[in-house]
Tab-separated table of C-alpha atoms and ligand atoms in Angstrom:
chain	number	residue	atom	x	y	z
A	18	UNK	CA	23.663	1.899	-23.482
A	19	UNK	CA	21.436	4.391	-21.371
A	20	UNK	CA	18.063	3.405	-19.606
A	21	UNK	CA	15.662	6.116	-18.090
A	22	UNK	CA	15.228	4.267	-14.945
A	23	UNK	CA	13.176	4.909	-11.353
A	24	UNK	CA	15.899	4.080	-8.828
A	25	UNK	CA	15.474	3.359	-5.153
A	26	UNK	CA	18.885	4.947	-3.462
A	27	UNK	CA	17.702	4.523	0.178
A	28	UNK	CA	15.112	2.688	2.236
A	29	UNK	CA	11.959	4.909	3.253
A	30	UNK	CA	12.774	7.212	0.510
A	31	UNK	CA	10.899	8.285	-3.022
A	32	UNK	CA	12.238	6.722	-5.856
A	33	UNK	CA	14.643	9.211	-8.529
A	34	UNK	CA	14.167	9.026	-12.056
A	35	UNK	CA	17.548	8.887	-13.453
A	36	UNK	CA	19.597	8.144	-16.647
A	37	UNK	CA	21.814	5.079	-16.235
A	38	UNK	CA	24.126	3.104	-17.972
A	39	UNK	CA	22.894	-0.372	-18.460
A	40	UNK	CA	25.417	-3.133	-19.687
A	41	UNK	CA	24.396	-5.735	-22.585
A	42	UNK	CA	23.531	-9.116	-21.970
A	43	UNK	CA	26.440	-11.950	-21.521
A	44	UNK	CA	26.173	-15.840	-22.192
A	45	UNK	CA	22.652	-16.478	-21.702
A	46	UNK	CA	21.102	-13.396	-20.757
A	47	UNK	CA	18.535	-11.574	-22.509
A	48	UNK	CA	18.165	-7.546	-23.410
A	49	UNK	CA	14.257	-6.059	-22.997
A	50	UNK	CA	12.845	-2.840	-23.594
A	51	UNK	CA	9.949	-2.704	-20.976
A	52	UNK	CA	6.720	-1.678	-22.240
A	53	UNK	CA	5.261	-1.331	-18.870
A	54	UNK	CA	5.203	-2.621	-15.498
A	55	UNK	CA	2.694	-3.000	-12.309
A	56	UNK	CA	3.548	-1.809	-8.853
A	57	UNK	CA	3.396	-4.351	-6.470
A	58	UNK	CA	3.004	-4.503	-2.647
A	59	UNK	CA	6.134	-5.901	-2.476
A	60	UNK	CA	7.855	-3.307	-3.938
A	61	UNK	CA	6.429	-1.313	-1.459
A	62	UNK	CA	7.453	-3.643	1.049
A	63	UNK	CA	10.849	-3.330	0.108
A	64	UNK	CA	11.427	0.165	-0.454
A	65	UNK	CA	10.176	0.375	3.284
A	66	UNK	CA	13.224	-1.207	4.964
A	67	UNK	CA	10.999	-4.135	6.348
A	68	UNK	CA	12.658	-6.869	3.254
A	69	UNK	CA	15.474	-8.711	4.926
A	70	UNK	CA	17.085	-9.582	1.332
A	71	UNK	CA	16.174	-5.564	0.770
A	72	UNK	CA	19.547	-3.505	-0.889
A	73	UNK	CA	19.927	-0.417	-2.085
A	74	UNK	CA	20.357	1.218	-4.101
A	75	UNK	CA	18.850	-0.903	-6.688
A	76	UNK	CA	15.601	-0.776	-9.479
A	77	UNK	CA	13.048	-2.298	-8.302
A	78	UNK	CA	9.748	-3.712	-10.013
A	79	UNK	CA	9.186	-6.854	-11.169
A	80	UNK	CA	5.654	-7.221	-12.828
A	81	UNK	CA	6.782	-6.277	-16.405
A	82	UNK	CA	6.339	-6.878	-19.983
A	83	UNK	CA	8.412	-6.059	-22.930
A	84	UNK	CA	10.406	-7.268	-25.765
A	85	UNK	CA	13.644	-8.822	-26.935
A	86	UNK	CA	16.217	-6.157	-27.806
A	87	UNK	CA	19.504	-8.434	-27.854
A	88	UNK	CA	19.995	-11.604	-26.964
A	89	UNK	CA	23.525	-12.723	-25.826
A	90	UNK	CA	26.019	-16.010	-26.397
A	91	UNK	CA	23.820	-19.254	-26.164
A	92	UNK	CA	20.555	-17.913	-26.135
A	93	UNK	CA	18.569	-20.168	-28.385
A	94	UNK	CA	14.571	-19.786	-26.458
A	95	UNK	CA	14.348	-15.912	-27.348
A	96	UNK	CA	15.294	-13.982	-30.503
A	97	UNK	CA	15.021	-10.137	-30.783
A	98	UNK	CA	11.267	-8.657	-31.481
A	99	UNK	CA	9.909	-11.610	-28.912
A	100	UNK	CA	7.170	-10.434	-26.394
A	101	UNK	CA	8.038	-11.260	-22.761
A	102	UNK	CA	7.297	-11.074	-19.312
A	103	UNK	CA	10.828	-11.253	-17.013
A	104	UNK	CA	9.884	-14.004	-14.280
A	105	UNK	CA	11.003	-13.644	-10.002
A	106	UNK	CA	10.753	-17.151	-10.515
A	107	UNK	CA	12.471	-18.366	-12.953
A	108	UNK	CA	12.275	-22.097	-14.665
A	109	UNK	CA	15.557	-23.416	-15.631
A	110	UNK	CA	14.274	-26.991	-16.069
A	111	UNK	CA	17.344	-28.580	-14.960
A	112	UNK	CA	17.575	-27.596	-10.947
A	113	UNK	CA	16.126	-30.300	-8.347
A	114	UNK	CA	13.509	-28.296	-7.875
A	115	UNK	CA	11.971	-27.853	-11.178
A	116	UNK	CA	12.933	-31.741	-11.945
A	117	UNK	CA	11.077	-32.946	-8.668
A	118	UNK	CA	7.376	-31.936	-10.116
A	119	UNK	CA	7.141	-30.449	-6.326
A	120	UNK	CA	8.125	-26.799	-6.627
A	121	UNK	CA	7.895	-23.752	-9.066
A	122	UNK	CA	10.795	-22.744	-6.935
A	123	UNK	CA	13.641	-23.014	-9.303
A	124	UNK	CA	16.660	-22.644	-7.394
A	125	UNK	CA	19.551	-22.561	-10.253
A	126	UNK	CA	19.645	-18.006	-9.880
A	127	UNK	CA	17.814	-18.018	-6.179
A	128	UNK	CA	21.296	-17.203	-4.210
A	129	UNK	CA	22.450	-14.173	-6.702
A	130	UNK	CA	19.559	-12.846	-7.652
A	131	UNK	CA	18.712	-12.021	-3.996
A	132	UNK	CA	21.696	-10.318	-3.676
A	133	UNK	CA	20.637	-8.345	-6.810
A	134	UNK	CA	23.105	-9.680	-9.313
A	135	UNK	CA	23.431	-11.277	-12.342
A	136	UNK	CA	24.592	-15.190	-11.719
A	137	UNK	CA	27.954	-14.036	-12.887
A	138	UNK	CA	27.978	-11.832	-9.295
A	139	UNK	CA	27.606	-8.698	-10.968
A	140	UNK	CA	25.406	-6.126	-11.700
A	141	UNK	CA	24.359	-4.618	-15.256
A	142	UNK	CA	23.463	-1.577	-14.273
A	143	UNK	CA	25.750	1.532	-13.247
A	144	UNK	CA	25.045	5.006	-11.801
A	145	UNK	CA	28.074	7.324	-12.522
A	146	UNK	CA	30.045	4.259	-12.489
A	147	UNK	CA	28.898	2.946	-9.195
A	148	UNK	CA	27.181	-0.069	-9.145
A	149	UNK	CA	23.226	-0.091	-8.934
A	150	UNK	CA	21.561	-3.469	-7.617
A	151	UNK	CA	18.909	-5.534	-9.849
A	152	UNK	CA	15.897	-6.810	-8.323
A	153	UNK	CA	14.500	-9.998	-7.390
A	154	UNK	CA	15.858	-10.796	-11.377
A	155	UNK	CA	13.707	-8.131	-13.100
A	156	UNK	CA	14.549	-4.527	-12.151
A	157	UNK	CA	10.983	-2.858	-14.406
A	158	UNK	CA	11.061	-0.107	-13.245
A	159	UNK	CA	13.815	0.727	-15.480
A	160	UNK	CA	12.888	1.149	-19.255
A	161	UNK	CA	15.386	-1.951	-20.477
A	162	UNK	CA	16.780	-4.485	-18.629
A	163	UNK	CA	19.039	-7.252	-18.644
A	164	UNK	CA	17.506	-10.516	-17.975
A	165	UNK	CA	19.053	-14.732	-17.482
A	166	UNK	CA	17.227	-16.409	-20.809
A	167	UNK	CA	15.616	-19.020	-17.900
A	168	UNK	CA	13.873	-15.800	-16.639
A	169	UNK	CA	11.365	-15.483	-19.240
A	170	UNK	CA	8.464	-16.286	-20.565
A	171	UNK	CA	7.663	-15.694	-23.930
A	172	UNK	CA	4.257	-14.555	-24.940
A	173	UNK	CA	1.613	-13.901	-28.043
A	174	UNK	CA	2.374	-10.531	-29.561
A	175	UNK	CA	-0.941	-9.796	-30.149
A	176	UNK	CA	-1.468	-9.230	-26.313
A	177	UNK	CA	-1.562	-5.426	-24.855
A	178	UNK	CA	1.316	-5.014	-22.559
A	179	UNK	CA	-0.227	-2.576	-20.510
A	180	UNK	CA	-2.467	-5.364	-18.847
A	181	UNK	CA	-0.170	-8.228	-19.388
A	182	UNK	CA	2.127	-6.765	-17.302
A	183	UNK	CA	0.138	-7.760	-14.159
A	184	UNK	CA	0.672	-11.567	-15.030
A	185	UNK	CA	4.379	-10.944	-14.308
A	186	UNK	CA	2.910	-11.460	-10.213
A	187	UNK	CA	-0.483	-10.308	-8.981
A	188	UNK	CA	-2.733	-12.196	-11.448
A	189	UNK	CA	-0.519	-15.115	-11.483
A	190	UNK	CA	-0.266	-15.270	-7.834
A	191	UNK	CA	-3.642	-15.093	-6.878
A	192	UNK	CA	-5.278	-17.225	-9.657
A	193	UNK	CA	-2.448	-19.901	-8.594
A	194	UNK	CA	-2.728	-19.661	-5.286
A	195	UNK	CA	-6.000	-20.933	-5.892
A	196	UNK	CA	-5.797	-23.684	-8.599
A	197	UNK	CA	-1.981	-24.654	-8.140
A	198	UNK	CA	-1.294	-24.046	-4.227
A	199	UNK	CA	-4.570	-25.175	-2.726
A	200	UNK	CA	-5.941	-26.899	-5.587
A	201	UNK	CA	-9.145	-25.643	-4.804
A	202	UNK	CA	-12.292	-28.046	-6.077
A	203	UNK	CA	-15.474	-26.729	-7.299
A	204	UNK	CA	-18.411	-25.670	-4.664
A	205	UNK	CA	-15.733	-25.146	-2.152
A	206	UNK	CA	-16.132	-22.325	0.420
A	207	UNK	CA	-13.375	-20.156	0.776
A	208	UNK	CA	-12.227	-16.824	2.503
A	209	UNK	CA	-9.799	-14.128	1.041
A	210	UNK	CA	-8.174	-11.845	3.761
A	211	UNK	CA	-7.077	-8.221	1.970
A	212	UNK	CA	-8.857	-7.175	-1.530
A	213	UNK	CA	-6.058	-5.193	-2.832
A	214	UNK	CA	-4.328	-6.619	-6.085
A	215	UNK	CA	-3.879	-9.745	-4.867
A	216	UNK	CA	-6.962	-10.450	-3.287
A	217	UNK	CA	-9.269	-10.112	-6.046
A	218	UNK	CA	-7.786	-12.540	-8.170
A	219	UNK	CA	-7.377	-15.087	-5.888
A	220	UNK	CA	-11.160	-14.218	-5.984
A	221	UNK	CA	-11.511	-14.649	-9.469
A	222	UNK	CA	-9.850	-17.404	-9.458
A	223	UNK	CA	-12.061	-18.892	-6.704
A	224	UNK	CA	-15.071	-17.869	-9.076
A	225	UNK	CA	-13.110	-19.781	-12.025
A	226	UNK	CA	-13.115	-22.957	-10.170
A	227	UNK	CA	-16.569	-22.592	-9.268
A	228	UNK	CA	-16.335	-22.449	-5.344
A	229	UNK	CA	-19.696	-21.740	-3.896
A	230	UNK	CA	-19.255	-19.174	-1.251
A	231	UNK	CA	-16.452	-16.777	-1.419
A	232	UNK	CA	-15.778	-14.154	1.599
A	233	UNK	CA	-13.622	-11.482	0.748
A	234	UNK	CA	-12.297	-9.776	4.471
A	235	UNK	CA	-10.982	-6.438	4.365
A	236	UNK	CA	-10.546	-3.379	6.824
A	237	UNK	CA	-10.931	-1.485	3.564
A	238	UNK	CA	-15.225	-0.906	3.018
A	239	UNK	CA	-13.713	0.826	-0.347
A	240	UNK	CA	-12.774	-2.325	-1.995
A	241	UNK	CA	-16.434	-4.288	-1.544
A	242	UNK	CA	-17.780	-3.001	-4.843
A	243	UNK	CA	-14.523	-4.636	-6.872
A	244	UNK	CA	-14.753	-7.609	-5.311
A	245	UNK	CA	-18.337	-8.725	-6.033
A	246	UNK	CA	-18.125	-7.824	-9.239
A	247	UNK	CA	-15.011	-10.438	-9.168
A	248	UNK	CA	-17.224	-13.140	-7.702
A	249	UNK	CA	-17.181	-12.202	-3.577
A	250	UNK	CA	-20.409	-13.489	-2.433
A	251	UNK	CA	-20.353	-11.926	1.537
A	252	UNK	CA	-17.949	-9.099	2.472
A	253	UNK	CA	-16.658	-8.781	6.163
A	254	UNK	CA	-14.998	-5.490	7.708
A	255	UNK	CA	-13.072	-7.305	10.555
A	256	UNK	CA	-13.707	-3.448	12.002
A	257	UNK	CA	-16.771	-3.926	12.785
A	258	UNK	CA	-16.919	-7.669	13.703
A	259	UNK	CA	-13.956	-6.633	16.523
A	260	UNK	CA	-12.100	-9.918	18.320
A	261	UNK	CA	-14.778	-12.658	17.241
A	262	UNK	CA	-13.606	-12.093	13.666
A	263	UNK	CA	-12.561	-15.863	13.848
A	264	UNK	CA	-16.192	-17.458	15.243
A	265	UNK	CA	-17.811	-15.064	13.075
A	266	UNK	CA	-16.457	-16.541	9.982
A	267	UNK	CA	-16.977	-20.269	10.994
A	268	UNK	CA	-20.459	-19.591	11.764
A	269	UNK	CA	-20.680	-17.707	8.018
A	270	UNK	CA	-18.895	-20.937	5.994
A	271	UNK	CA	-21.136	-23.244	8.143
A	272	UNK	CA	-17.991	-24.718	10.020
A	273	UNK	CA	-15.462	-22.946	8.974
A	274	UNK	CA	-13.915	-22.518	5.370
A	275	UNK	CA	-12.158	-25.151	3.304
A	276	UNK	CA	-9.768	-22.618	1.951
A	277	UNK	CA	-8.443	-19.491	3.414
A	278	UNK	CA	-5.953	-16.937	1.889
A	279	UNK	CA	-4.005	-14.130	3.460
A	280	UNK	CA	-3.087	-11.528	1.003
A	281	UNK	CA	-2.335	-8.552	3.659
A	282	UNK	CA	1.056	-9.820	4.884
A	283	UNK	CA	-0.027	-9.327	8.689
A	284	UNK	CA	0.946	-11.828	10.765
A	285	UNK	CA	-2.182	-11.486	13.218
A	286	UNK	CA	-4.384	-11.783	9.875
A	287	UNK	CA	-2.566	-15.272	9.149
A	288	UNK	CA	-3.407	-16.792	11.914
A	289	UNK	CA	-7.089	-15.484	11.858
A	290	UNK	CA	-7.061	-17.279	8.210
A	291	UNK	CA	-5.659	-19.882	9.591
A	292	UNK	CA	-7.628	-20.581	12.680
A	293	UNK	CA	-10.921	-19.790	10.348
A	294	UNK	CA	-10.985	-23.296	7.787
A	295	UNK	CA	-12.493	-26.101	8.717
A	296	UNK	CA	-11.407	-28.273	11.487
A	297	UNK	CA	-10.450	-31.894	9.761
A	298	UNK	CA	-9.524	-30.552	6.483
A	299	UNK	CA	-9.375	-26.602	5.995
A	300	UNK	CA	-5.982	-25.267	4.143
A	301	UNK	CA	-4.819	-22.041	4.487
A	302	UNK	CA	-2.525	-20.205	2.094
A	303	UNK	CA	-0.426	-17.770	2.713
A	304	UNK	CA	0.579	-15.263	0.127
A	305	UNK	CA	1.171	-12.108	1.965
A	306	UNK	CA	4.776	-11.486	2.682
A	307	UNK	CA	5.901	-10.115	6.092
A	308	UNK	CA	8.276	-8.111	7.350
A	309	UNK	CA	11.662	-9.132	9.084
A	310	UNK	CA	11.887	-10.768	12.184
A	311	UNK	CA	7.572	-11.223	12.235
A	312	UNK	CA	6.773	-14.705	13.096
A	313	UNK	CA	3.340	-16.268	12.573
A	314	UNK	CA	1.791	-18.011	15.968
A	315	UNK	CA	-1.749	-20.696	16.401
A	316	UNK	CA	-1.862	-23.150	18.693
A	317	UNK	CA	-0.641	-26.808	17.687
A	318	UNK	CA	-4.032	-27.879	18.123
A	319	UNK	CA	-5.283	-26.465	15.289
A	320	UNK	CA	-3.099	-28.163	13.097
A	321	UNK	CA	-3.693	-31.424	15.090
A	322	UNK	CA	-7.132	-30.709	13.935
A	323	UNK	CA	-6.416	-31.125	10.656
A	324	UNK	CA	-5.945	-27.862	9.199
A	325	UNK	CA	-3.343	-27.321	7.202
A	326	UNK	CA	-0.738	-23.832	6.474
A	327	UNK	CA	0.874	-23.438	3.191
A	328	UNK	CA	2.056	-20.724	1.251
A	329	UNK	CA	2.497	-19.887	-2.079
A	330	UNK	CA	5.448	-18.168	-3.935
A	331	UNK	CA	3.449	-16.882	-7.218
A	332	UNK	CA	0.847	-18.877	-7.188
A	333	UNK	CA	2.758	-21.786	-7.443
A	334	UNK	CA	3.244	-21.085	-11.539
A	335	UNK	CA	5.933	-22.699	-13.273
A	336	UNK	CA	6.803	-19.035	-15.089
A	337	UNK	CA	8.069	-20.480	-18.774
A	338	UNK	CA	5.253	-23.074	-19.154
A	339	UNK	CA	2.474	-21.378	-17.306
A	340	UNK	CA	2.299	-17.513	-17.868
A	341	UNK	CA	2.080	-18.107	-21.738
A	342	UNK	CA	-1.267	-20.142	-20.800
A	343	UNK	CA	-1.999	-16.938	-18.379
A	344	UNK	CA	-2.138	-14.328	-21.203
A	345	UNK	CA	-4.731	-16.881	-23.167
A	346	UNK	CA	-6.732	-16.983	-20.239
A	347	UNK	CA	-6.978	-13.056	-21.186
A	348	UNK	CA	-7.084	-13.119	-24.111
A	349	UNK	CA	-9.905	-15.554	-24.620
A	350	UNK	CA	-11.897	-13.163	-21.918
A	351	UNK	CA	-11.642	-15.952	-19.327
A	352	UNK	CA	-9.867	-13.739	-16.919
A	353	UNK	CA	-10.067	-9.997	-15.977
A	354	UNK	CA	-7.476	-7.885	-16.188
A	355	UNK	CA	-8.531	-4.583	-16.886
A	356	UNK	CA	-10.629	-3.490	-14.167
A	357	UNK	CA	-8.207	-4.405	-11.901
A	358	UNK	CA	-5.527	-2.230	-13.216
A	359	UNK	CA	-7.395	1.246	-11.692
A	360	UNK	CA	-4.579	3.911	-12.565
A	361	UNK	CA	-1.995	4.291	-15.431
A	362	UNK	CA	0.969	6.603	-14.776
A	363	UNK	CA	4.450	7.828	-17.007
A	364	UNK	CA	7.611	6.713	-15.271
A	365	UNK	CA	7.956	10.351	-13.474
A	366	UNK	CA	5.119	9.871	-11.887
A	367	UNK	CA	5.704	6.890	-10.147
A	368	UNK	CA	5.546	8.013	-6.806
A	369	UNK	CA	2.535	8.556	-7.426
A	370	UNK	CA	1.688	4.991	-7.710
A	371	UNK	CA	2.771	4.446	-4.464
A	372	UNK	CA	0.620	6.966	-2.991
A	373	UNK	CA	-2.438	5.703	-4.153
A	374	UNK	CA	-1.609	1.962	-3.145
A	375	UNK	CA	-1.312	3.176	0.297
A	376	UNK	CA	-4.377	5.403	0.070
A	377	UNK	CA	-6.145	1.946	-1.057
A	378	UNK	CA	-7.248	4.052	-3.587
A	379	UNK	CA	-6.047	1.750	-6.481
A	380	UNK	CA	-5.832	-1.911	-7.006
A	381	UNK	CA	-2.911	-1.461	-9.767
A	382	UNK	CA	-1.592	0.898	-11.224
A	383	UNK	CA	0.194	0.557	-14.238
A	384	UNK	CA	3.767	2.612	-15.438
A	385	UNK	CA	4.077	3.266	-19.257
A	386	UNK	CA	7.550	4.235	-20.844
B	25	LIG	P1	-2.504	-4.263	-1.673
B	25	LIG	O1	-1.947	-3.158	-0.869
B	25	LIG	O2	-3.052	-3.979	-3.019
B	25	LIG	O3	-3.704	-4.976	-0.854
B	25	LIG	C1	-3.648	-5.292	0.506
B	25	LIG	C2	-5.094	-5.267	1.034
B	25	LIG	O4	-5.096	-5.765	2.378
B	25	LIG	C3	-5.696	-3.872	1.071
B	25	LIG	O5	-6.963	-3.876	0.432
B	25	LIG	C4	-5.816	-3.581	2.554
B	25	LIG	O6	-6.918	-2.729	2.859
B	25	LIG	C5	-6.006	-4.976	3.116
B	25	LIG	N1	-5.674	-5.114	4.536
B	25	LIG	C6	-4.647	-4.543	5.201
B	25	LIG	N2	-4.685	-4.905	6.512
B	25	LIG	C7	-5.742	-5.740	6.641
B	25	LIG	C8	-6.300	-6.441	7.760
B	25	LIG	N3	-5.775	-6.350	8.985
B	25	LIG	N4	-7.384	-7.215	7.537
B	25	LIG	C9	-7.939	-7.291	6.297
B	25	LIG	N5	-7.470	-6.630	5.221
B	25	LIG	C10	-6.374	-5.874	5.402
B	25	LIG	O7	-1.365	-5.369	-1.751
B	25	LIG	P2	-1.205	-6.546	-2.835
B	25	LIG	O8	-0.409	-6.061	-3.979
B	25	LIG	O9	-2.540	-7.168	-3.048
B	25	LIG	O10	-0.267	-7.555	-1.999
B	25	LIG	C11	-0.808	-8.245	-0.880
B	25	LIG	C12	0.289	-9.009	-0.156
B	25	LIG	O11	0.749	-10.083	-0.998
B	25	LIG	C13	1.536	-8.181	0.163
B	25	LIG	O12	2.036	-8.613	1.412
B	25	LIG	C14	2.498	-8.566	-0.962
B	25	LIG	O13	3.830	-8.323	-0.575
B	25	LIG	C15	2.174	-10.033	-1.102
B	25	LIG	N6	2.524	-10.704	-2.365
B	25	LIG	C16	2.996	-11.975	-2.286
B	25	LIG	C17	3.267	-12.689	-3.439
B	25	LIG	C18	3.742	-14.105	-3.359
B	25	LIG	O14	4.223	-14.626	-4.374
B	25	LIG	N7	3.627	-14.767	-2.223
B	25	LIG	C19	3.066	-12.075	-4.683
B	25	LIG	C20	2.596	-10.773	-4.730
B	25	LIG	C21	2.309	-10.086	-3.558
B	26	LIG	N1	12.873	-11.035	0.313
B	26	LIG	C1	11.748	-11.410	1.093
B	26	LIG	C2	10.973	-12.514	0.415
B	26	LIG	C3	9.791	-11.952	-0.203
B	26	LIG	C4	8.972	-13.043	-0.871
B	26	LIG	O1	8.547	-14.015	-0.222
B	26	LIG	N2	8.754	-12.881	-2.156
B	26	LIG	C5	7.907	-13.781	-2.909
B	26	LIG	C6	7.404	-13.036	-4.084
B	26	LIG	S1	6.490	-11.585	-3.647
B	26	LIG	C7	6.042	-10.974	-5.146
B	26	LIG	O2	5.328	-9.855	-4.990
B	26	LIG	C8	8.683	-14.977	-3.422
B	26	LIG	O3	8.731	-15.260	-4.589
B	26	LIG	N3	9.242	-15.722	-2.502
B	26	LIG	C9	10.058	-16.860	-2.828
B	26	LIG	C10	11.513	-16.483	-2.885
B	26	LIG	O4	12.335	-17.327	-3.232
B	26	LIG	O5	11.816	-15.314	-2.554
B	26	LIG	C11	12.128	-11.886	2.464
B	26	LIG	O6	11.264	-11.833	3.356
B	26	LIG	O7	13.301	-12.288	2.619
B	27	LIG	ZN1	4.519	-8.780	-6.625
């Protein structure tokens, strides 16, 4: 069959709308029209060279929703008509990982799908017969894919796909970061470096938890107004605080924070996050992704102190079980999702979308097909 698809040929260079072929799905892989998809930072991160796993050309996106076209041999989760949301992470329920209660990081598709295949080593998709690469197992930026069955998460139908796209990573992410990853307890302080589409819902999920005081940081004075109305209780512009960012934001938690979380993916910001919690206990989470060959730095001591560095790989969220409970949350009005997503574009305008990420004039913005 044909898909209208937005295809990355090159690194650095703006993505072509083009018509390609797209194969069905084999034994245990899944057909689905996309309704719509989100445009990540990490897409952006890829199509700028700076991914090591980064290929080309491929389809990128990966924070879709859609439905079951075809389903192939051995599929028995998903029928056709189902509403889902393609997963980077998938859960197979049978890898060590997902059996050892430790991880969301199923491993049983990890080694093909970053080389942008299907686990049978090849890809679906073709561009005047040569091959075009998937990506990170989700590809929504084309208008149907071809998906592993252990790769999605099956949703309510009565839920808008337009918004429910953004559970397919930034929501998820940033809520989990904060009640999966650092397990964040109620009256905690906590500060949030970057309030882009991450950022303010590891915010809201801070203000879901009940923490007490919640500093959002960002170099951005554009994104305060957002992020109070998300639950940010002090905003910092590390601008105009200069090189005592760090002291400045113990003295504002009162110590220092118990939870810190860098959404910017700047390596200098980590270890400001870092080197901001509390000494004895403070955790800070890493979410942002960084580019290749960037290494993060602090001195020893402050982890002989007693702070701790983790980071999270969507929000810790076991994808099958979790983002079902996700799209209540919305649904019930527990979580915001529509003020977040800022701009809504047609596929030949995604560009576009791009443009106004980097303008940090939009939080998300949204492709329709
Ligand atoms: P975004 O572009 O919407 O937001 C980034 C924000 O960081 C912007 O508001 C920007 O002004 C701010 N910022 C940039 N430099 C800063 C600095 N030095 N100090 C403070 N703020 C700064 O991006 P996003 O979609 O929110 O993604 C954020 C990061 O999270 C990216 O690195 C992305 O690749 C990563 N990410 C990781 C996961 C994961 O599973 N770990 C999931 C999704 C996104
Ligand atoms: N290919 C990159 C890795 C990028 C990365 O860490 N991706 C996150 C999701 S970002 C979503 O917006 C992730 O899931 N990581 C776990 C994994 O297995 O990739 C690189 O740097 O090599
Ligand atoms: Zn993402």
């Amino acid at each position: 069959m044909k898909t209208r698809a937005a295809v990355a040929f090159a690194a650095k260079k703006p993505l072509e709308i083009v018509e390609l072929d797209l194969e069905g799905p084999k034994a245990g892989e899944v057909l689905i029209e996309i309704k719509a998809t989100g445009i990540c930072h990490t897409d952006y991160y890829t199509l700028s060279g700076a991914d090591p796993e980064g290929l080309f050309p491929c389809v990128l996106g990966h924070e879709g929703a859609g439905v079951v076209v075809d389903v192939g041999a051995g599929v028995r989760s998903l029928k056709k008509g189902d509403h889902v949301i393609p997963l980077y992470t998938p859960e197979c329920r049978e890898c060590k990982s997902c059996l050892s209660r430790k991880t969301n990081l199923c491993t049983a598709i990890r080694a093909t799908q970053g080389k942008g295949v299907m686990p049978d080593g090849t890809s679906r998709f073709r561009c005047d017969s040569d091959p075009v690469l998937h990506y990170m197992g989700a590809s929504t930026f084309s208008n149907f894919i071809v998906v592993p069955e252990i790769a999605l998460a099956k949703i309510r139908e009565d839920a808008p796909f337009d918004k429910v796209c953004y559970i397919g990573c930034g929501v998820t992410t940033g809520i989990g970061a904060v009640i999966w990853t650092a397990k964040a307890e109620t009256g905690c302080t906590a500060v949030v470096f970057g309030l882009g589409g991450i950022g303010l819902n590891v915010i809201q999920g801070l203000r879901m938890i009940g923490a007490e005081q919640i500093v959002g940081v960002d170099v951005n004075p554009g994104k305060k107004a957002m992020a109070e109305k998300f639950g940010m209780t002090h905003f910092v512009n590390p601008t105009e605080v200069g090189a005592d960012l760090v002291p400045y934001l113990v003295n504002l938690t009162g110590g220092g924070a118990d939870y810190s979380f860098d959404c910017t993916g700047n390596v200098t910001v980590m270890r400001q996050a870092l080197e901001c919690t509390h000494r004895g206990w403070g955790q800070s989470i890493i979410i942002g992704v960084a580019p290749s060959g960037a290494e993060i730095a602090t001195r020893p001591f402050q982890l002989v102190t007693g702070r701790v560095w983790k980071g999270t790989a969507f929000g810790g969220a076991r994808g099958r079980t979790d983002v079902p409970r996700i799209v209540d949350w919305y649904m019930e009005g527990r979580i915001n999702i529509d003020d977040l997503i800022t701009h809504k574009l047609p596929l030949e305008r995604i560009n576009e979308g791009f443009d106004l990420m980097h303008e940090g004039k939009s939080i998300r913005t949204v492709v329709e097909f």
